[in-house]
CSV table of C-alpha atoms in Angstrom, one decimal:
chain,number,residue,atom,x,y,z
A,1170,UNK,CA,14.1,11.2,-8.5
A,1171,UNK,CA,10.8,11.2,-6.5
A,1172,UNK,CA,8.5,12.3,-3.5
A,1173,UNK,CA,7.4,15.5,-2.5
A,1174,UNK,CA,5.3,16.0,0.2
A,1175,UNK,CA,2.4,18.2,-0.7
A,1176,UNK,CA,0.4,20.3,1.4
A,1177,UNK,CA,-1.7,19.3,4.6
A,1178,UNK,CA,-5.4,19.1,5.0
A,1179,UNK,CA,-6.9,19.4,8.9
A,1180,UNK,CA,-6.5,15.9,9.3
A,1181,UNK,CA,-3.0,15.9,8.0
A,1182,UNK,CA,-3.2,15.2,4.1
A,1183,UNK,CA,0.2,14.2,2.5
A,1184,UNK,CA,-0.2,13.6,-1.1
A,1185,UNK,CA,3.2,11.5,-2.6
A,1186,UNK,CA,3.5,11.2,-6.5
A,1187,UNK,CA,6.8,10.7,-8.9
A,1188,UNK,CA,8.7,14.0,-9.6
A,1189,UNK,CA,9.8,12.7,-12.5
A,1190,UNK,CA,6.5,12.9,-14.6
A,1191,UNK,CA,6.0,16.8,-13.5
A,1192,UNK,CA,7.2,17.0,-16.9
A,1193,UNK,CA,5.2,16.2,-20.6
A,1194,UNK,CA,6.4,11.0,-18.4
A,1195,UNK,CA,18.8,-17.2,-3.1
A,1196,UNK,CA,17.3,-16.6,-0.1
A,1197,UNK,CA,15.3,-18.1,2.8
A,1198,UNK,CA,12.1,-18.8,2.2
A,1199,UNK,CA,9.1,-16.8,3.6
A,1200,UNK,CA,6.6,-17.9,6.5
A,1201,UNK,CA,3.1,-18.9,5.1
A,1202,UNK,CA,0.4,-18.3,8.0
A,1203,UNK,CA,-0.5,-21.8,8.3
A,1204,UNK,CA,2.4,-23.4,6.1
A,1205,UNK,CA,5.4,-23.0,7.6
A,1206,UNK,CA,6.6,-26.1,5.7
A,1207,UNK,CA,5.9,-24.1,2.8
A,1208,UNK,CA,9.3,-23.6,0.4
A,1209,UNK,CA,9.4,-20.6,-1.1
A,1210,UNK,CA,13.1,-20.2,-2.4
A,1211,UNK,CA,12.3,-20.4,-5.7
A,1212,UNK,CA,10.6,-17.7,-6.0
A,1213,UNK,CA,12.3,-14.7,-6.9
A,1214,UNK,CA,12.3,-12.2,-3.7
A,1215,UNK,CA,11.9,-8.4,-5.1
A,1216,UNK,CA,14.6,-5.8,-5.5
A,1217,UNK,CA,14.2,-2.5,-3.9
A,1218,UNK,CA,16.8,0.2,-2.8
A,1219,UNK,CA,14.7,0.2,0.2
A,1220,UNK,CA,17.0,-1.8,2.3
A,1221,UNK,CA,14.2,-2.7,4.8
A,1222,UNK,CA,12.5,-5.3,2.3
A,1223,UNK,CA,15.1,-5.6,-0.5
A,1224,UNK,CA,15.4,-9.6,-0.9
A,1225,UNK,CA,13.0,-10.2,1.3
A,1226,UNK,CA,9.6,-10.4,0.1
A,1227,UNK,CA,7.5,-12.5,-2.6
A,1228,UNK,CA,4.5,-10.2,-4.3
A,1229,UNK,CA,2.2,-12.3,-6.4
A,1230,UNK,CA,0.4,-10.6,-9.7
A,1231,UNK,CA,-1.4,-13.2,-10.2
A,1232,UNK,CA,-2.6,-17.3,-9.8
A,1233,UNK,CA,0.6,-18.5,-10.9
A,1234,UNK,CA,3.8,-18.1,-9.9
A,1235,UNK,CA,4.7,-14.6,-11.2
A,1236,UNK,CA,5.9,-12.6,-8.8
A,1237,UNK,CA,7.2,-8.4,-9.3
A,1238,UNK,CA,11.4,-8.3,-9.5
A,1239,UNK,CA,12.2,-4.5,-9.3
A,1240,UNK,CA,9.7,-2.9,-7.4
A,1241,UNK,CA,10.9,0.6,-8.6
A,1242,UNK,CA,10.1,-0.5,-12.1
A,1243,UNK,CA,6.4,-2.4,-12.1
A,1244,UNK,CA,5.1,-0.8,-9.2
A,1245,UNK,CA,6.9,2.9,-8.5
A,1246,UNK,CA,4.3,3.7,-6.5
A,1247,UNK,CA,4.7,1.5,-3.6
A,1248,UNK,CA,8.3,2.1,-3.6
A,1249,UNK,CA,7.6,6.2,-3.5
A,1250,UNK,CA,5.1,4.9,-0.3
A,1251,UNK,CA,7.7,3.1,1.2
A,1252,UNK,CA,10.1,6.0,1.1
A,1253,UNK,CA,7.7,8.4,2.4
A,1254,UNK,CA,5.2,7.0,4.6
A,1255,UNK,CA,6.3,6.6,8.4
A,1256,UNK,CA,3.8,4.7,10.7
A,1257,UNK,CA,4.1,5.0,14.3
A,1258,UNK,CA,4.4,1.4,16.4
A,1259,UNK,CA,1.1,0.7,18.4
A,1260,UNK,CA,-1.1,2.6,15.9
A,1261,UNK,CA,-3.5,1.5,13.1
A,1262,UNK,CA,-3.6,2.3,9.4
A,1263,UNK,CA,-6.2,1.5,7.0
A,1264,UNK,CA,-5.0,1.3,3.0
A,1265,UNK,CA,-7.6,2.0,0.7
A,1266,UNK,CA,-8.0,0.5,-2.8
A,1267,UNK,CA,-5.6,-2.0,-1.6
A,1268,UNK,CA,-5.1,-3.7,-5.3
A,1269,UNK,CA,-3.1,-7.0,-4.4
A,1270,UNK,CA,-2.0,-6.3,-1.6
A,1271,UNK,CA,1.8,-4.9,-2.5
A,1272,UNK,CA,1.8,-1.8,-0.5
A,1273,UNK,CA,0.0,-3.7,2.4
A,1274,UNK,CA,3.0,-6.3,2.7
A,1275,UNK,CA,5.7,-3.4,1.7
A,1276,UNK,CA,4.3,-1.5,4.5
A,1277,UNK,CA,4.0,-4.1,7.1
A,1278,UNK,CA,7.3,-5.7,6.5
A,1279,UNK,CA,8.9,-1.8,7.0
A,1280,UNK,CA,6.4,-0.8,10.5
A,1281,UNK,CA,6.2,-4.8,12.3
A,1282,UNK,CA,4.6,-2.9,15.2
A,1283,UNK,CA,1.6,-1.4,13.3
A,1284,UNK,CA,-1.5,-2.6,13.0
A,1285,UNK,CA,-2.2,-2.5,8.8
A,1286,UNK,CA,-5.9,-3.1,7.5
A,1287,UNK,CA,-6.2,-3.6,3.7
A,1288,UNK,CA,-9.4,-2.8,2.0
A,1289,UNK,CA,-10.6,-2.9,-1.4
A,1290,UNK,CA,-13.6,-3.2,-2.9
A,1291,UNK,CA,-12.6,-5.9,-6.2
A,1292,UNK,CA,-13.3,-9.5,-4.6
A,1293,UNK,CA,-10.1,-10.8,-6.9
A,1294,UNK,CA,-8.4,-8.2,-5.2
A,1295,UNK,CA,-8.6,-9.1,-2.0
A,1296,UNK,CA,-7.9,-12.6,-2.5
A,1297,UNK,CA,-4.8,-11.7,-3.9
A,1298,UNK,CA,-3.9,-9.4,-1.0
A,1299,UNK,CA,-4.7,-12.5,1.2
A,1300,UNK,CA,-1.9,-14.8,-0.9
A,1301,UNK,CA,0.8,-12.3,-0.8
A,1302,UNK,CA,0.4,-11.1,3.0
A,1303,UNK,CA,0.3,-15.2,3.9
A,1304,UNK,CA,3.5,-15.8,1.4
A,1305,UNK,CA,5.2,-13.2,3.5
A,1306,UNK,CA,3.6,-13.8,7.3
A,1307,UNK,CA,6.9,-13.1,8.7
A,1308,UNK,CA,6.9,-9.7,7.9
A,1309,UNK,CA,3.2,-9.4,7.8
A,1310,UNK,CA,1.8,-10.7,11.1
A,1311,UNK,CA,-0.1,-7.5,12.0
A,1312,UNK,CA,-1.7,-7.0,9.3
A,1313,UNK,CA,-5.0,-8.5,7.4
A,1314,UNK,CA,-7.2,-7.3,4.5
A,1315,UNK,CA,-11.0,-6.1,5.8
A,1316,UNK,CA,-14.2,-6.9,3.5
A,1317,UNK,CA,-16.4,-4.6,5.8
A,1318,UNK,CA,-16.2,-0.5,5.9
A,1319,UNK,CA,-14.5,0.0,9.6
A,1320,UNK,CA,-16.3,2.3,12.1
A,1321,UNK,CA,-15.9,5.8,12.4
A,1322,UNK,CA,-13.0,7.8,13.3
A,1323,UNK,CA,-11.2,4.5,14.3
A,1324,UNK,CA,-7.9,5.0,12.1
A,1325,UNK,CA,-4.9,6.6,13.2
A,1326,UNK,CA,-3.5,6.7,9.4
A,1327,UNK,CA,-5.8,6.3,6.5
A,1328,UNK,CA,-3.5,5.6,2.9
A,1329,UNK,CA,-5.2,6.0,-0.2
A,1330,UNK,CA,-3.7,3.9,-2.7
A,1331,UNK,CA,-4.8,5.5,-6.3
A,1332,UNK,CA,-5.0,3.0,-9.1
A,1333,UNK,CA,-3.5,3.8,-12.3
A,1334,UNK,CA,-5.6,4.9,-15.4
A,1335,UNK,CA,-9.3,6.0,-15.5
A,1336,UNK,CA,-11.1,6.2,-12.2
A,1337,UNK,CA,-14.8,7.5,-12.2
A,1338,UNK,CA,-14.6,10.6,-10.7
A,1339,UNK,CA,-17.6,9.2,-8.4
A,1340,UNK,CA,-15.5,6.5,-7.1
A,1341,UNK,CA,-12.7,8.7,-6.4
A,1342,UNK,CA,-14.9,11.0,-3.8
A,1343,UNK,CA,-16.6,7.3,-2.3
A,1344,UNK,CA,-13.5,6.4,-1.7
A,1345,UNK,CA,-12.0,9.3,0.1
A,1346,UNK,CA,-15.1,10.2,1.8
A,1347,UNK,CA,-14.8,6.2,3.3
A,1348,UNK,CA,-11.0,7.7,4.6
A,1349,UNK,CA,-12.4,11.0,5.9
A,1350,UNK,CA,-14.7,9.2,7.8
A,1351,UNK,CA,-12.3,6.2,8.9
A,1352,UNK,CA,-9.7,9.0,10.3
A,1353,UNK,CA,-9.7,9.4,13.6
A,1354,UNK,CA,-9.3,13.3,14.5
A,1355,UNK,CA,-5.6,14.5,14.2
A,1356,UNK,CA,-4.7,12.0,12.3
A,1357,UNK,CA,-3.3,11.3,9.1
A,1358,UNK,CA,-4.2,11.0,5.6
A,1359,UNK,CA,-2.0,9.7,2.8
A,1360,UNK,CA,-2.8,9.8,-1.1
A,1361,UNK,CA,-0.5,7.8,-2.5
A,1362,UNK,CA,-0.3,8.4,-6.8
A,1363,UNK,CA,2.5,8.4,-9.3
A,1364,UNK,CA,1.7,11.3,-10.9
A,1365,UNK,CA,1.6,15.3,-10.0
A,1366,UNK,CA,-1.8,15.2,-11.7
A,1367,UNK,CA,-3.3,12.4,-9.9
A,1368,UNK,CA,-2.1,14.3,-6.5
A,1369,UNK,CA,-3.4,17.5,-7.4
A,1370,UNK,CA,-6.8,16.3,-8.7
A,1371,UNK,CA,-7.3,14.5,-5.5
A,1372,UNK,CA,-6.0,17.0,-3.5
A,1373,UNK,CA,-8.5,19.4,-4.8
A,1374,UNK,CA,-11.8,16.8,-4.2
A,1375,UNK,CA,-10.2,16.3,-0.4
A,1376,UNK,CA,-10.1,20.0,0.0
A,1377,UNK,CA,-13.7,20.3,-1.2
């Protein structure tokens, strides 16, 4: 249905989008980092055919209670990145454009021995990202989300997480310069989009 691995830049580029648009397009509940009383069974636990966090974790969209269901459905992406993205244990990885935090907690839950910085520039953001990796602290107890840019060459993997619809095309190249400079030499650089155009257009301004 999905994933390709597209070419590699010197510091390992691997761009991952969704094959499929090539063409036109009750459980128990979760540790809270400083709630473990919390009860979180009520909240529905998201279904993926990735076995490693099927049932297992709560993503928040929002201030209330609603929380994604099929992971494959409302976010695509972050089930492409889970399929395709392999982490060593003991190393770090920085995601980029982090949104709310679902491929963070995704990510942590499948590599528990990686050290997973989440960093995005929207305040909101980041306070979501906050909520979900604290709603799923069990799985999520190495990693945090960063407000300041990390010093350089200090990442072992760098994930770009492309948001869906318009991007200024400024804002794309601040934000993969930020990775470039992140990445630690020899390491690796993931662009994570659900399109083939969003992977080659990115792609082509890493290249450059």
């Amino acid at each position: 249905m999905f994933d390709k691995e597209r070419g590699r830049h010197k510091a390992g580029l691997r761009a991952i989008f969704n094959a499929e648009d090539c063409d036109p397009q009750e459980l128990e509940p979760m540790l809270k980092k400083g709630h473990f009383n919390d009860d979180l069974r009520s909240i529905p636990a998201i279904r993926s055919s990735v076995t490693e966090i099927d049932g297992k974790l709560r993503i928040f969209v929002g201030k209330g209670d609603r929380v994604v269901i099929k992971i494959d459905k409302e976010m695509p992406d972050v089930e492409i990145a889970a399929k395709n993205i392999s982490l060593e244990p003991g190393t770090s990885a920085l995601i980029i454009n982090s949104g709310i935090g679902a491929l963070g907690v995704v990510l942590a839950a499948i590599n528990q021995n990686t050290n997973i910085l989440l960093y995005d520039s929207n305040v909101q953001n980041s306070k979501l990202s906050r909520r979900n990796l604290e709603a799923n602290y069990e799985y999520t107890r190495r990693a945090s989300v960063i407000e300041e840019v990390l010093p350089e060459k200090s990442m072992d993997s760098v994930i770009y997480n492309i948001a869906s619809g318009y991007t200024a095309l400024q804002t794309i190249k601040d934000n993969v310069v930020l990775a470039m400079n992140s990445l630690k030499n020899g390491g690796v650089f993931y662009c994570v989009t659900y399109t083939r155009a969003g992977a080659n257009r990115h792609e082509d301004i890493v290249r450059g």
